Amino acid sequence: MHEMAICENIRVLIEEQARTQHFNRVERVCLEIGALSGVEVEALRFGFDVVMRGSVAAAARLEIVETAGTAWCLPCAVTVTIGRRYDPCPRCGSHQMQVTGGEEMKIRELEVT
């Protein structure tokens, strides 16, 4: 389950920021996760609580903003929303698509004290 490794990396980033930005506690962590990122959101939620124990984010509330997958359809020449990689174009049914968004995962906000 790579979500635990993701949570450990988030913890490292938060602790680095706590040292450089001089905060002692994280109240809220907001993550942005794309639909095509390959991240299992529920596994990430579970892993977050486990990995953050004993850190400045031990009591942090986790918020996840899920972003849609998008792709450029070559025949339609438009950007369309897709739910999964290799989905056909919802307009024309073509599989000639190039993913343009929804693969990202980033820390959007930290609320700290």
Coordinates of N, CA, C and O in Angstrom, one line a residue:
M1 N 0.9 -1.2 0.0 CA 0.0 0.0 0.0 C 0.9 1.2 0.0 O 1.5 1.6 1.0
H2 N 1.0 1.9 -1.1 CA 1.9 3.0 -1.3 C 1.3 4.3 -0.6 O 2.0 5.3 -0.4
E3 N 0.1 4.2 -0.2 CA -0.5 5.4 0.5 C 0.2 5.7 1.9 O 0.3 6.8 2.3
M4 N 0.7 4.6 2.5 CA 1.4 4.8 3.8 C 2.7 5.6 3.5 O 3.1 6.5 4.2
A5 N 3.4 5.2 2.4 CA 4.6 5.9 2.0 C 4.3 7.4 1.7 O 5.1 8.3 2.0
I6 N 3.2 7.6 1.0 CA 2.8 9.0 0.7 C 2.6 9.8 2.0 O 3.0 10.9 2.1
C7 N 1.9 9.2 3.0 CA 1.7 9.8 4.3 C 3.0 10.1 5.0 O 3.1 11.2 5.6
E8 N 3.9 9.2 4.9 CA 5.2 9.4 5.5 C 5.9 10.6 4.9 O 6.6 11.4 5.6
N9 N 5.8 10.7 3.6 CA 6.4 11.9 2.9 C 5.7 13.2 3.2 O 6.4 14.2 3.4
I10 N 4.4 13.1 3.4 CA 3.7 14.3 3.8 C 4.1 14.7 5.2 O 4.4 15.9 5.5
R11 N 4.3 13.7 6.1 CA 4.8 14.0 7.5 C 6.2 14.7 7.4 O 6.4 15.7 8.1
V12 N 7.1 14.2 6.6 CA 8.4 14.8 6.5 C 8.3 16.2 6.0 O 8.9 17.1 6.6
L13 N 7.5 16.5 5.0 CA 7.3 17.9 4.5 C 6.7 18.8 5.6 O 7.2 19.9 5.8
I14 N 5.7 18.3 6.3 CA 5.1 19.1 7.4 C 6.1 19.4 8.5 O 6.2 20.6 8.9
E15 N 6.9 18.4 8.9 CA 7.9 18.7 10.0 C 9.0 19.6 9.5 O 9.5 20.4 10.3
E16 N 9.4 19.5 8.2 CA 10.4 20.5 7.7 C 9.8 21.9 7.7 O 10.5 22.8 8.1
Q17 N 8.6 22.1 7.3 CA 7.9 23.4 7.4 C 7.8 23.9 8.8 O 7.9 25.1 9.0
A18 N 7.5 23.0 9.7 CA 7.3 23.4 11.1 C 8.6 24.0 11.6 O 8.6 25.0 12.4
R19 N 9.7 23.4 11.3 CA 11.0 23.9 11.7 C 11.3 25.2 11.0 O 11.8 26.2 11.7
T20 N 11.1 25.3 9.7 CA 11.5 26.6 9.0 C 10.5 27.7 9.3 O 10.9 28.9 9.3
Q21 N 9.2 27.4 9.4 CA 8.2 28.4 9.6 C 7.8 28.6 11.1 O 7.0 29.5 11.4
H22 N 8.4 27.9 12.0 CA 8.3 28.0 13.4 C 6.8 27.9 13.9 O 6.3 28.8 14.6
F23 N 6.2 26.8 13.6 CA 4.9 26.5 14.1 C 5.0 25.2 14.9 O 5.8 24.4 14.7
N24 N 4.1 25.0 15.9 CA 4.1 23.9 16.8 C 3.0 22.8 16.5 O 3.1 21.7 17.1
R25 N 2.0 23.3 15.8 CA 0.8 22.4 15.7 C 0.1 22.6 14.4 O 0.0 23.7 14.0
V26 N -0.3 21.5 13.7 CA -1.1 21.6 12.5 C -2.5 21.3 12.8 O -2.8 20.2 13.4
E27 N -3.4 22.2 12.5 CA -4.8 22.0 12.8 C -5.5 21.3 11.6 O -6.4 20.5 11.8
R28 N -5.1 21.6 10.4 CA -5.8 21.1 9.2 C -4.8 20.9 8.1 O -3.9 21.8 7.9
V29 N -4.9 19.8 7.4 CA -4.1 19.5 6.2 C -5.1 19.4 5.1 O -6.0 18.5 5.1
C30 N -4.9 20.1 4.0 CA -5.8 20.0 2.8 C -5.0 19.5 1.7 O -4.0 20.2 1.3
L31 N -5.3 18.4 1.2 CA -4.6 17.8 0.0 C -5.5 17.9 -1.2 O -6.7 17.7 -1.1
E32 N -4.9 18.0 -2.3 CA -5.6 18.0 -3.6 C -5.1 16.7 -4.3 O -3.9 16.6 -4.5
I33 N -6.1 15.9 -4.7 CA -5.7 14.6 -5.3 C -6.5 14.4 -6.6 O -7.7 14.5 -6.6
G34 N -5.8 14.2 -7.6 CA -6.4 14.0 -8.9 C -7.0 12.6 -9.1 O -6.5 11.6 -8.5
A35 N -8.1 12.5 -9.8 CA -8.8 11.3 -10.1 C -7.9 10.2 -10.8 O -8.1 9.0 -10.6
L36 N -6.9 10.7 -11.5 CA -6.0 9.8 -12.2 C -4.7 9.6 -11.5 O -3.7 9.0 -12.1
S37 N -4.6 10.0 -10.3 CA -3.3 9.9 -9.6 C -2.9 8.5 -9.1 O -1.8 8.3 -8.8
G38 N -3.9 7.6 -9.0 CA -3.6 6.3 -8.6 C -3.6 6.2 -7.0 O -3.3 5.1 -6.5
V39 N -4.0 7.2 -6.4 CA -4.1 7.2 -4.9 C -5.5 6.8 -4.4 O -6.5 7.3 -4.9
E40 N -5.5 5.8 -3.5 CA -6.7 5.3 -3.0 C -7.0 6.2 -1.8 O -6.3 6.2 -0.7
V41 N -8.0 7.0 -1.9 CA -8.3 8.1 -0.9 C -8.6 7.5 0.5 O -8.1 8.0 1.5
E42 N -9.4 6.5 0.6 CA -9.7 5.9 1.9 C -8.5 5.3 2.6 O -8.3 5.4 3.8
A43 N -7.6 4.7 1.8 CA -6.4 4.1 2.4 C -5.5 5.3 2.8 O -4.8 5.2 3.9
L44 N -5.5 6.4 2.1 CA -4.7 7.5 2.5 C -5.2 8.1 3.8 O -4.5 8.5 4.7
R45 N -6.6 8.2 3.9 CA -7.2 8.7 5.2 C -6.7 7.8 6.4 O -6.4 8.4 7.4
F46 N -6.8 6.5 6.2 CA -6.4 5.6 7.3 C -4.9 5.8 7.6 O -4.5 6.0 8.8
G47 N -4.1 5.8 6.6 CA -2.7 6.0 6.7 C -2.3 7.3 7.4 O -1.3 7.4 8.2
F48 N -3.0 8.3 7.0 CA -2.7 9.7 7.6 C -2.8 9.6 9.1 O -1.9 10.1 9.8
D49 N -3.9 9.1 9.6 CA -4.1 9.1 11.1 C -3.0 8.3 11.8 O -2.5 8.7 12.8
V50 N -2.6 7.2 11.2 CA -1.6 6.3 11.8 C -0.2 7.0 11.7 O 0.5 7.1 12.7
V51 N 0.2 7.5 10.6 CA 1.5 8.1 10.4 C 1.7 9.4 11.1 O 2.8 9.7 11.6
M52 N 0.7 10.2 11.3 CA 0.8 11.5 11.9 C 0.9 11.4 13.5 O 1.3 12.4 14.1
R53 N 0.7 10.3 14.1 CA 0.8 10.1 15.5 C 2.2 10.5 16.0 O 3.2 10.1 15.4
G54 N 2.2 11.3 17.0 CA 3.5 11.8 17.6 C 4.2 12.9 16.8 O 5.3 13.4 17.2
S55 N 3.5 13.5 15.8 CA 4.1 14.6 15.0 C 3.3 15.9 15.3 O 2.3 15.9 16.1
V56 N 3.8 17.0 14.7 CA 3.1 18.2 14.9 C 1.7 18.2 14.3 O 0.8 19.0 14.6
A57 N 1.4 17.2 13.5 CA 0.1 17.0 12.8 C -0.7 15.9 13.4 O -1.7 15.4 12.8
A58 N -0.4 15.5 14.6 CA -1.1 14.4 15.3 C -2.6 14.6 15.4 O -3.3 13.6 15.2
A59 N -3.0 15.8 15.6 CA -4.4 16.1 15.8 C -5.0 16.8 14.6 O -6.2 17.3 14.7
A60 N -4.3 16.8 13.5 CA -4.8 17.5 12.3 C -6.0 16.9 11.7 O -6.1 15.6 11.6
R61 N -6.9 17.7 11.2 CA -8.0 17.3 10.4 C -7.6 17.2 9.0 O -7.0 18.1 8.4
L62 N -7.9 16.1 8.3 CA -7.5 15.9 6.9 C -8.7 16.2 6.0 O -9.7 15.7 6.2
E63 N -8.4 17.1 5.1 CA -9.4 17.4 4.1 C -8.8 17.1 2.7 O -7.7 17.4 2.4
I64 N -9.6 16.4 1.9 CA -9.2 16.0 0.6 C -10.1 16.6 -0.5 O -11.3 16.4 -0.4
V65 N -9.5 17.3 -1.4 CA -10.2 17.9 -2.5 C -9.8 17.0 -3.7 O -8.7 17.0 -4.1
E66 N -10.8 16.4 -4.3 CA -10.6 15.5 -5.4 C -10.8 16.3 -6.7 O -11.8 16.9 -6.8
T67 N -9.8 16.3 -7.6 CA -10.0 17.0 -8.9 C -10.2 15.9 -10.0 O -9.8 14.8 -9.9
A68 N -11.0 16.4 -11.0 CA -11.4 15.5 -12.1 C -10.2 15.2 -13.0 O -9.2 16.0 -13.1
G69 N -10.3 14.1 -13.7 CA -9.3 13.8 -14.7 C -9.7 14.5 -16.0 O -10.9 14.6 -16.3
T70 N -8.8 15.1 -16.7 CA -9.1 15.7 -18.0 C -8.2 15.2 -19.1 O -7.1 14.8 -18.8
A71 N -8.7 15.3 -20.3 CA -7.9 14.8 -21.4 C -8.2 15.6 -22.7 O -9.4 16.1 -22.8
W72 N -7.3 15.8 -23.6 CA -7.5 16.4 -24.8 C -7.9 15.4 -25.8 O -7.2 14.4 -26.0
C73 N -9.1 15.5 -26.4 CA -9.5 14.6 -27.4 C -9.0 15.1 -28.8 O -9.4 16.2 -29.2
L74 N -8.2 14.3 -29.5 CA -7.7 14.7 -30.8 C -8.8 14.9 -31.8 O -8.8 15.9 -32.5
P75 N -9.7 14.0 -32.0 CA -10.7 14.2 -33.0 C -11.7 15.4 -32.8 O -12.0 16.1 -33.7
C76 N -12.0 15.6 -31.5 CA -12.9 16.7 -31.1 C -12.2 18.0 -31.0 O -12.8 19.1 -31.1
A77 N -10.9 17.9 -30.7 CA -10.1 19.1 -30.4 C -10.6 19.9 -29.3 O -10.6 21.1 -29.3
V78 N -11.0 19.2 -28.2 CA -11.5 19.9 -27.0 C -11.0 19.1 -25.8 O -10.6 17.9 -25.9
T79 N -11.0 19.8 -24.6 CA -10.6 19.1 -23.4 C -11.9 18.6 -22.8 O -12.9 19.3 -22.7
V80 N -11.9 17.3 -22.3 CA -13.0 16.6 -21.8 C -12.7 16.1 -20.4 O -11.5 15.8 -20.1
T81 N -13.7 15.8 -19.6 CA -13.5 15.2 -18.3 C -13.6 13.7 -18.4 O -14.5 13.2 -19.1
I82 N -12.7 13.0 -17.8 CA -12.7 11.5 -17.8 C -12.6 11.0 -16.4 O -12.0 11.7 -15.5
G83 N -13.2 9.9 -16.1 CA -13.1 9.3 -14.8 C -11.9 8.4 -14.5 O -11.4 8.3 -13.4
R84 N -11.5 7.8 -15.6 CA -10.3 6.9 -15.5 C -9.4 7.0 -16.7 O -9.9 7.3 -17.8
R85 N -8.2 6.7 -16.6 CA -7.3 6.6 -17.7 C -7.8 5.6 -18.7 O -8.4 4.6 -18.3
Y86 N -7.7 5.9 -19.9 CA -8.1 5.0 -21.1 C -9.6 5.0 -21.3 O -10.1 4.3 -22.1
D87 N -10.3 5.9 -20.6 CA -11.8 6.1 -20.9 C -11.9 6.7 -22.3 O -11.0 7.5 -22.7
P88 N -12.9 6.4 -23.0 CA -13.1 7.0 -24.3 C -13.6 8.4 -24.1 O -14.1 8.8 -23.1
C89 N -13.6 9.2 -25.2 CA -14.1 10.6 -25.2 C -15.6 10.5 -24.9 O -16.3 9.8 -25.6
P90 N -16.1 11.3 -24.0 CA -17.6 11.2 -23.7 C -18.4 11.9 -24.9 O -19.6 11.7 -25.0
R91 N -17.7 12.6 -25.7 CA -18.4 13.3 -26.9 C -18.5 12.4 -28.1 O -19.5 12.3 -28.7
C92 N -17.3 11.8 -28.5 CA -17.3 11.1 -29.7 C -16.9 9.6 -29.6 O -17.0 8.9 -30.6
G93 N -16.5 9.2 -28.4 CA -16.2 7.8 -28.2 C -14.8 7.4 -28.6 O -14.4 6.2 -28.5
S94 N -14.0 8.3 -29.1 CA -12.6 8.1 -29.5 C -11.7 7.7 -28.3 O -11.9 8.2 -27.2
H95 N -10.7 6.9 -28.6 CA -9.7 6.6 -27.6 C -8.4 7.4 -27.9 O -7.4 7.2 -27.2
Q96 N -8.4 8.3 -28.8 CA -7.3 9.2 -29.1 C -7.3 10.4 -28.2 O -7.7 11.5 -28.5
M97 N -6.9 10.1 -27.0 CA -6.9 11.1 -25.9 C -5.5 11.2 -25.3 O -4.8 10.3 -25.1
Q98 N -5.3 12.5 -24.9 CA -4.0 12.7 -24.1 C -4.4 13.4 -22.8 O -5.1 14.4 -22.8
V99 N -4.0 12.7 -21.7 CA -4.3 13.2 -20.4 C -3.7 14.5 -20.2 O -2.5 14.7 -20.4
T100 N -4.5 15.5 -19.7 CA -3.9 16.8 -19.4 C -4.1 17.3 -17.9 O -3.5 18.3 -17.5
G101 N -4.8 16.5 -17.1 CA -5.0 16.9 -15.7 C -5.6 15.7 -14.9 O -6.1 14.8 -15.5
G102 N -5.4 15.9 -13.6 CA -6.0 14.9 -12.7 C -5.0 13.8 -12.2 O -5.3 12.9 -11.5
E103 N -3.7 14.0 -12.6 CA -2.7 13.1 -12.1 C -1.9 13.6 -10.9 O -1.2 12.8 -10.3
E104 N -2.2 14.8 -10.5 CA -1.5 15.4 -9.4 C -1.9 15.0 -8.0 O -3.1 14.6 -7.8
M105 N -1.0 15.2 -7.1 CA -1.4 15.1 -5.7 C -0.5 16.1 -5.0 O 0.7 16.1 -5.1
K106 N -1.1 17.1 -4.3 CA -0.3 18.1 -3.6 C -0.9 18.6 -2.3 O -2.1 18.4 -2.1
I107 N -0.1 19.1 -1.5 CA -0.6 19.8 -0.2 C -1.0 21.1 -0.7 O -0.3 21.9 -1.1
R108 N -2.3 21.3 -0.5 CA -2.9 22.6 -0.9 C -2.8 23.7 0.2 O -2.5 24.8 -0.1
E109 N -3.1 23.2 1.4 CA -3.1 24.2 2.5 C -2.7 23.5 3.8 O -3.0 22.3 4.0
L110 N -2.0 24.2 4.7 CA -1.8 23.8 6.1 C -2.4 24.9 7.0 O -2.1 26.1 6.8
E111 N -3.2 24.5 7.9 CA -3.7 25.5 8.9 C -2.9 25.2 10.2 O -2.9 24.1 10.7
V112 N -2.1 26.1 10.7 CA -1.2 25.9 11.8 C -1.3 26.9 12.9 O -2.0 27.9 12.7
T113 N -0.8 26.5 14.0 CA -0.8 27.4 15.2 C 0.6 27.4 15.8 O 1.4 26.6 15.6

